[in-house]
Short mmCIF file of C-alpha atoms in Angstrom, two decimals:
data_model
loop_
_atom_site.label_atom_id
_atom_site.label_comp_id
_atom_site.label_asym_id
_atom_site.label_seq_id
_atom_site.Cartn_x
_atom_site.Cartn_y
_atom_site.Cartn_z
CA MET G 1 28.33 4.10 3.15
CA LYS G 2 25.04 5.39 1.87
CA ILE G 3 22.52 5.68 5.22
CA VAL G 4 19.99 3.35 3.60
CA GLU G 5 22.72 0.88 3.10
CA GLN G 6 23.60 1.10 6.77
CA ILE G 7 20.07 0.95 7.84
CA LYS G 8 19.70 -2.11 5.62
CA GLN G 9 23.42 -3.75 6.51
CA PRO G 10 21.95 -6.09 9.53
CA ILE G 11 18.79 -7.15 7.32
CA ASP G 12 20.84 -7.92 4.17
CA TYR G 13 20.24 -11.51 4.02
CA GLU G 14 16.74 -11.12 4.72
CA MET G 15 15.98 -8.84 2.12
CA GLU G 16 17.69 -10.67 -0.68
CA LEU G 17 15.48 -13.96 0.15
CA PHE G 18 12.26 -11.73 0.56
CA GLU G 19 12.97 -10.47 -3.22
CA GLN G 20 13.06 -14.10 -4.42
CA LYS G 21 9.82 -14.49 -2.11
CA PHE G 22 8.09 -11.57 -3.23
CA ARG G 23 8.74 -12.23 -6.89
CA LEU G 24 6.98 -15.59 -6.77
CA SER G 25 4.11 -13.80 -4.69
CA MET G 26 3.24 -11.78 -7.87
CA SER G 27 3.45 -14.90 -10.61
CA SER G 28 0.52 -15.76 -12.69
CA LYS G 29 -0.19 -17.87 -15.61
CA VAL G 30 -1.48 -15.11 -17.73
CA ALA G 31 1.83 -13.48 -19.69
CA LEU G 32 0.77 -9.83 -19.66
CA LEU G 33 0.26 -10.00 -15.85
CA ASN G 34 3.67 -11.52 -15.42
CA ARG G 35 5.14 -8.81 -17.68
CA ILE G 36 3.69 -6.13 -15.88
CA THR G 37 4.61 -7.30 -13.04
CA HIS G 38 7.90 -8.11 -13.66
CA TYR G 39 8.20 -4.38 -14.69
CA ILE G 40 6.80 -3.64 -11.27
CA VAL G 41 9.53 -5.80 -9.40
CA ASN G 42 12.45 -4.01 -11.26
CA ARG G 43 11.76 -0.42 -10.56
CA LYS G 44 11.08 -0.97 -6.79
CA GLY G 45 11.89 2.16 -4.65
CA LYS G 46 14.10 1.90 -1.38
CA GLN G 47 11.32 -0.71 -0.26
CA MET G 48 11.40 0.86 3.49
CA ARG G 49 8.10 -1.07 4.09
CA PRO G 50 9.92 -4.74 4.37
CA MET G 51 12.90 -3.25 6.05
CA PHE G 52 10.65 -1.92 9.17
CA VAL G 53 8.67 -5.48 9.29
CA PHE G 54 12.09 -7.27 9.26
CA LEU G 55 13.97 -4.74 11.67
CA VAL G 56 11.06 -4.91 13.93
CA SER G 57 10.85 -8.59 14.35
CA LYS G 58 14.71 -9.02 14.42
CA MET G 59 14.85 -6.56 17.25
CA LEU G 60 12.04 -8.40 19.40
CA ASN G 61 13.07 -11.97 18.57
CA ASN G 62 16.88 -12.04 19.16
CA GLY G 63 17.67 -11.25 15.55
CA GLU G 64 15.22 -14.31 14.25
CA VAL G 65 12.79 -14.61 11.79
CA CYS G 66 10.40 -16.79 10.60
CA GLU G 67 8.06 -17.61 7.22
CA ARG G 68 5.31 -15.08 8.95
CA THR G 69 7.40 -12.38 8.88
CA TYR G 70 8.66 -13.00 4.76
CA ARG G 71 4.94 -13.23 4.41
CA GLY G 72 4.07 -9.93 6.29
CA ALA G 73 6.72 -7.98 4.28
CA SER G 74 5.63 -9.52 1.28
CA VAL G 75 1.74 -8.99 1.95
CA ILE G 76 2.64 -5.18 2.72
CA GLU G 77 4.46 -4.64 -0.47
CA LEU G 78 2.08 -6.32 -2.55
CA ILE G 79 -0.98 -4.11 -1.29
CA HIS G 80 1.32 -1.22 -1.07
CA THR G 81 2.15 -1.63 -4.77
CA ALA G 82 -1.34 -1.81 -5.14
CA THR G 83 -2.20 1.43 -4.07
CA LEU G 84 0.52 3.26 -5.60
CA VAL G 85 -0.72 1.78 -9.36
CA HIS G 86 -4.14 2.96 -8.10
CA ASP G 87 -2.93 6.20 -7.00
CA ASP G 88 -1.32 6.64 -10.61
CA VAL G 89 -4.75 6.33 -12.28
CA VAL G 90 -6.90 8.42 -9.50
CA ASP G 91 -3.77 11.45 -10.02
CA ASP G 92 -3.38 10.80 -14.09
CA SER G 93 0.08 10.80 -13.42
CA ASN G 94 2.58 9.34 -15.94
CA ARG G 95 5.85 9.00 -13.97
CA ARG G 96 6.28 6.70 -10.99
CA ARG G 97 10.05 6.84 -9.41
CA GLY G 98 11.28 8.61 -12.43
CA PHE G 99 9.66 5.61 -14.67
CA PHE G 100 6.51 5.61 -16.96
CA SER G 101 3.79 4.35 -14.75
CA ILE G 102 1.34 1.36 -15.39
CA ASN G 103 -1.55 3.66 -16.48
CA ALA G 104 0.81 5.42 -18.91
CA LEU G 105 2.31 1.72 -20.70
CA TRP G 106 -0.77 0.04 -20.24
CA LYS G 107 -3.90 2.66 -20.32
CA ASN G 108 -6.00 3.16 -17.16
CA LYS G 109 -8.30 -0.15 -17.66
CA ILE G 110 -5.31 -2.71 -17.29
CA ALA G 111 -3.75 -0.25 -14.35
CA VAL G 112 -6.86 -0.80 -12.17
CA LEU G 113 -6.99 -4.70 -12.86
CA ILE G 114 -3.45 -4.73 -11.99
CA GLY G 115 -4.08 -3.11 -8.85
CA ASP G 116 -6.71 -5.48 -8.07
CA TYR G 117 -4.93 -8.48 -8.94
CA LEU G 118 -2.04 -7.45 -6.37
CA LEU G 119 -4.37 -6.54 -3.81
CA SER G 120 -6.09 -9.92 -4.03
CA LYS G 121 -2.57 -11.53 -4.10
CA GLY G 122 -1.83 -10.34 -0.56
CA LEU G 123 -5.57 -11.39 0.74
CA LEU G 124 -4.94 -14.66 -0.44
CA LEU G 125 -1.38 -14.76 0.53
CA SER G 126 -2.51 -14.42 4.34
CA ILE G 127 -5.68 -16.14 3.96
CA ASP G 128 -4.15 -19.59 2.48
CA ASN G 129 -1.60 -19.40 5.33
CA ASN G 130 -4.12 -18.64 8.31
CA ASP G 131 -2.31 -15.63 8.89
CA PHE G 132 -5.55 -14.13 9.76
CA ASP G 133 -4.09 -11.39 12.65
CA LEU G 134 -1.65 -9.98 9.99
CA LEU G 135 -4.68 -9.57 7.35
CA LYS G 136 -6.43 -7.71 10.01
CA ILE G 137 -3.29 -5.56 10.48
CA ILE G 138 -3.16 -4.83 6.75
CA SER G 139 -6.94 -4.55 6.22
CA VAL G 140 -7.49 -1.53 8.52
CA ALA G 141 -4.43 0.22 7.07
CA VAL G 142 -6.48 -0.18 3.42
CA ARG G 143 -9.37 1.26 5.33
CA GLU G 144 -7.94 4.10 6.95
CA MET G 145 -5.52 5.11 3.80
CA SER G 146 -9.21 5.35 1.89
CA GLU G 147 -10.93 7.76 4.47
CA GLY G 148 -7.80 9.69 4.93
CA GLU G 149 -7.76 10.45 1.12
CA LEU G 150 -11.33 10.69 1.08
CA LEU G 151 -11.16 13.64 3.93
CA GLN G 152 -8.40 14.97 2.53
CA ILE G 153 -10.68 15.43 -0.81
CA GLU G 154 -13.33 16.74 1.34
CA LYS G 155 -11.47 19.27 3.15
CA ALA G 156 -9.91 20.75 0.13
CA ARG G 157 -13.42 21.67 -0.98
CA LYS G 158 -14.32 23.34 2.02
CA LEU G 159 -10.73 24.75 3.04
CA ASP G 160 -11.89 24.52 6.56
CA ILE G 161 -9.26 22.29 7.79
CA THR G 162 -7.99 22.79 11.57
CA GLU G 163 -4.54 21.44 12.79
CA GLU G 164 -6.48 18.30 14.79
CA VAL G 165 -8.06 17.10 11.34
CA TYR G 166 -4.45 17.53 9.44
CA TYR G 167 -3.00 15.33 11.71
CA GLU G 168 -5.85 12.39 11.25
CA ILE G 169 -5.21 13.20 7.86
CA ILE G 170 -1.73 12.17 7.80
CA ARG G 171 -2.18 9.33 10.31
CA GLN G 172 -5.06 7.80 8.02
CA LYS G 173 -2.84 8.74 4.67
CA THR G 174 0.47 8.09 5.38
CA ALA G 175 1.18 6.82 9.07
CA THR G 176 -1.18 4.24 8.97
CA LEU G 177 0.89 1.93 6.54
CA ILE G 178 4.20 2.35 8.42
CA ALA G 179 2.57 1.16 11.54
CA ALA G 180 1.06 -1.48 9.90
CA CYS G 181 4.65 -2.65 8.82
CA CYS G 182 5.87 -2.32 12.27
CA SER G 183 3.14 -4.34 14.06
CA LEU G 184 3.51 -6.82 11.31
CA GLY G 185 7.06 -7.31 12.14
CA ALA G 186 5.95 -7.48 16.00
CA ALA G 187 2.96 -9.72 15.12
CA SER G 188 5.31 -12.28 12.82
CA VAL G 189 7.17 -13.27 15.98
CA LYS G 190 5.39 -12.42 18.94
CA PRO G 191 1.47 -12.78 18.11
CA ASN G 192 -1.14 -11.30 20.41
CA SER G 193 1.78 -9.75 22.32
CA PRO G 194 1.60 -6.15 23.94
CA GLU G 195 4.96 -5.04 21.68
CA VAL G 196 2.37 -5.42 18.27
CA ASN G 197 0.24 -2.60 19.74
CA THR G 198 3.66 -0.70 21.07
CA MET G 199 4.82 -1.23 17.51
CA HIS G 200 2.03 0.00 15.82
CA LYS G 201 2.39 3.20 17.83
CA PHE G 202 6.24 3.76 16.89
CA GLY G 203 5.09 3.08 13.27
CA GLU G 204 2.54 5.78 13.43
CA LEU G 205 4.80 8.21 14.95
CA ILE G 206 7.55 7.76 12.22
CA GLY G 207 4.43 7.96 9.43
CA MET G 208 3.37 11.80 11.13
CA ALA G 209 7.09 12.70 10.88
CA PHE G 210 7.77 11.31 7.20
CA GLN G 211 4.69 13.17 6.28
CA ILE G 212 5.28 17.11 7.80
CA LYS G 213 8.99 16.32 6.28
CA ASP G 214 7.16 15.69 2.65
CA ASP G 215 4.78 18.95 3.09
CA LEU G 216 7.91 20.60 3.78
CA PHE G 217 9.23 20.04 0.77
CA ASP G 218 6.30 21.97 -0.97
CA TYR G 219 7.99 25.41 0.56
CA GLY G 220 11.93 24.07 -0.11
CA ASP G 221 14.36 25.50 -3.19
CA THR G 222 15.55 22.14 -3.86
CA LYS G 223 14.44 20.00 -6.81
CA ILE G 224 13.00 16.73 -4.93
CA GLY G 225 10.92 15.25 -8.00
CA LYS G 226 8.15 17.44 -7.49
CA PRO G 227 8.14 21.24 -7.85
CA THR G 228 7.11 23.56 -4.96
CA GLY G 229 3.91 25.04 -4.50
CA ILE G 230 2.47 22.03 -5.72
CA ASP G 231 0.20 21.31 -2.61
CA ILE G 232 -1.12 24.73 -2.86
CA LYS G 233 -1.80 24.25 -6.60
CA GLU G 234 -3.61 21.20 -5.61
CA GLN G 235 -5.51 23.14 -2.81
CA LYS G 236 -3.54 20.57 -0.14
CA MET G 237 -4.01 22.42 3.33
CA THR G 238 -0.58 21.39 5.06
CA LEU G 239 0.60 21.84 8.67
CA PRO G 240 2.93 25.05 7.83
CA LEU G 241 -0.02 26.83 6.00
CA ILE G 242 -2.60 25.49 8.91
CA HIS G 243 -0.49 27.25 11.59
CA VAL G 244 -0.22 30.66 9.39
CA LEU G 245 -4.09 31.00 8.40
CA ASN G 246 -4.80 30.13 12.38
CA ASN G 247 -2.65 32.69 13.74
CA CYS G 248 -2.95 35.70 10.99
CA SER G 249 -5.11 38.67 11.15
CA LYS G 250 -8.75 38.48 9.55
CA LYS G 251 -6.97 40.36 6.21
CA ASP G 252 -4.21 38.15 5.86
CA HIS G 253 -6.46 35.10 6.43
CA ASP G 254 -8.74 36.43 3.96
CA TRP G 255 -6.18 36.83 1.23
CA LEU G 256 -4.54 33.51 1.68
CA ILE G 257 -7.94 32.12 1.50
CA ASN G 258 -8.54 33.56 -1.65
CA SER G 259 -5.23 32.81 -3.33
CA ILE G 260 -5.93 29.22 -2.55
CA LYS G 261 -9.19 29.06 -3.46
CA ASN G 262 -9.11 31.56 -6.94
CA HIS G 263 -5.49 31.72 -7.65
CA ASN G 264 -3.82 28.38 -7.16
CA LYS G 265 -3.00 28.30 -10.89
CA ASP G 266 -1.43 31.61 -10.71
CA GLN G 267 2.58 30.89 -10.19
CA LYS G 268 3.27 34.49 -8.91
CA ARG G 269 0.45 34.38 -6.47
CA VAL G 270 1.61 30.82 -5.18
CA LYS G 271 4.95 32.15 -4.73
CA GLU G 272 3.76 34.95 -2.59
CA VAL G 273 1.80 32.19 -0.48
CA ILE G 274 4.99 30.18 0.10
CA ALA G 275 6.96 33.60 1.13
CA PHE G 276 4.18 34.61 3.30
CA VAL G 277 4.07 31.14 5.40
CA LYS G 278 7.63 31.10 5.26
CA ASN G 279 7.63 34.69 6.85
CA ASN G 280 5.12 34.30 9.62
CA GLY G 281 6.85 31.00 11.07
CA GLY G 282 4.82 28.30 9.44
CA LEU G 283 8.13 26.34 8.53
CA ASP G 284 9.69 26.73 11.83
CA TYR G 285 6.12 25.41 13.65
CA ALA G 286 6.27 22.49 11.28
CA VAL G 287 9.47 21.11 11.87
CA THR G 288 8.98 21.74 15.82
CA LYS G 289 6.15 19.19 15.67
CA MET G 290 8.15 17.04 13.07
CA LYS G 291 10.68 16.63 15.67
CA ALA G 292 8.32 16.38 18.69
CA PHE G 293 6.93 13.26 16.68
CA GLN G 294 10.63 11.84 15.95
CA ASN G 295 11.58 12.09 19.61
CA GLU G 296 8.41 10.22 20.89
CA ALA G 297 9.48 7.57 18.44
CA LEU G 298 12.98 7.52 19.66
CA GLN G 299 11.70 7.27 23.28
CA ILE G 300 9.78 4.00 22.30
CA LEU G 301 12.82 2.25 21.23
CA GLN G 302 14.83 3.29 24.42
CA ASP G 303 12.76 0.40 26.34
CA TYR G 304 14.52 -2.12 24.08
CA PRO G 305 18.22 -3.81 24.56
CA GLU G 306 20.58 -2.38 22.14
CA SER G 307 21.21 -4.67 18.85
CA PRO G 308 21.96 -3.93 15.68
CA TYR G 309 18.51 -3.81 14.61
CA LYS G 310 17.57 -1.01 17.18
CA ASN G 311 20.40 0.92 15.94
CA SER G 312 19.34 0.81 12.51
CA LEU G 313 15.81 1.58 13.74
CA GLU G 314 17.03 4.61 15.34
CA LEU G 315 18.73 5.55 12.03
CA MET G 316 15.75 5.00 10.11
CA VAL G 317 13.70 7.31 12.39
CA ASN G 318 16.48 10.13 11.98
CA TYR G 319 16.62 9.53 8.38
CA VAL G 320 13.00 10.01 7.87
CA ILE G 321 13.74 13.89 8.72
CA ASP G 322 16.94 14.24 7.61
CA ARG G 323 16.33 12.95 4.11
CA LYS G 324 16.75 15.47 1.20
CA LYS G 325 13.72 14.22 -1.13
#
């Protein structure tokens, strides 16, 4: 059995029901909108985010979920999908998960409007049901994601990023959404309980490990959908590079900065930078940090009694850093 199927097994029923509710939450009286949202729903990914919501809810609530849990999962997926649609416009990307992106098929104007529509649908789903605590969790995540992206753009211009700033960028850009999923799962069944914050921390740690793993792919030899060296070409400063920059001679430091600033489109030079980072311990350092986040997340789960849901969450934490793409 594939690892994702194994993780999903204790929440199979909930995920099937969620699919139906999620489709309904997207519906509109506008035919064009329905055509596009139908296209989106049929090309969904692994749906890790709703899985976090249901697994956390069931772990904390003796295997039970409620209507609020389904709404929480739907709202996170609506808002996450909205950000992906907008991201493809910002990045001028024509593909998403191997399929044409919305902007590739329907152009930027429609893609931006679709993203806005999905965002408003998510907000209204919470407001119409008085789920204001859930709405706050989501809204903070959206704000932080925007801040993280803008902070990364600002730092890419100056190339003056420290390890602390890098962690802040990935916490906001990536970890905050996974943290929101886990705290939503807790808040849906145990509103205002300490578990809401504990699960937020748990999700944040997983998100940090997830993003470092993603950054490591940029130095790998495996084909994972994005060509190696793409972060360097886009002048994104990731942990392996930051560590080496902070621990090499001034001469090497100047050469690295010059390479990223002025030669980031030169394939040969990018390969030289990748080799230099590998040979100077950048990858080993990043792997150590990634495993520290993983272990801290697993430690949080130790406080909860054994259950199929806890086991799935442990599998999920390990999958995040063992995945091949």
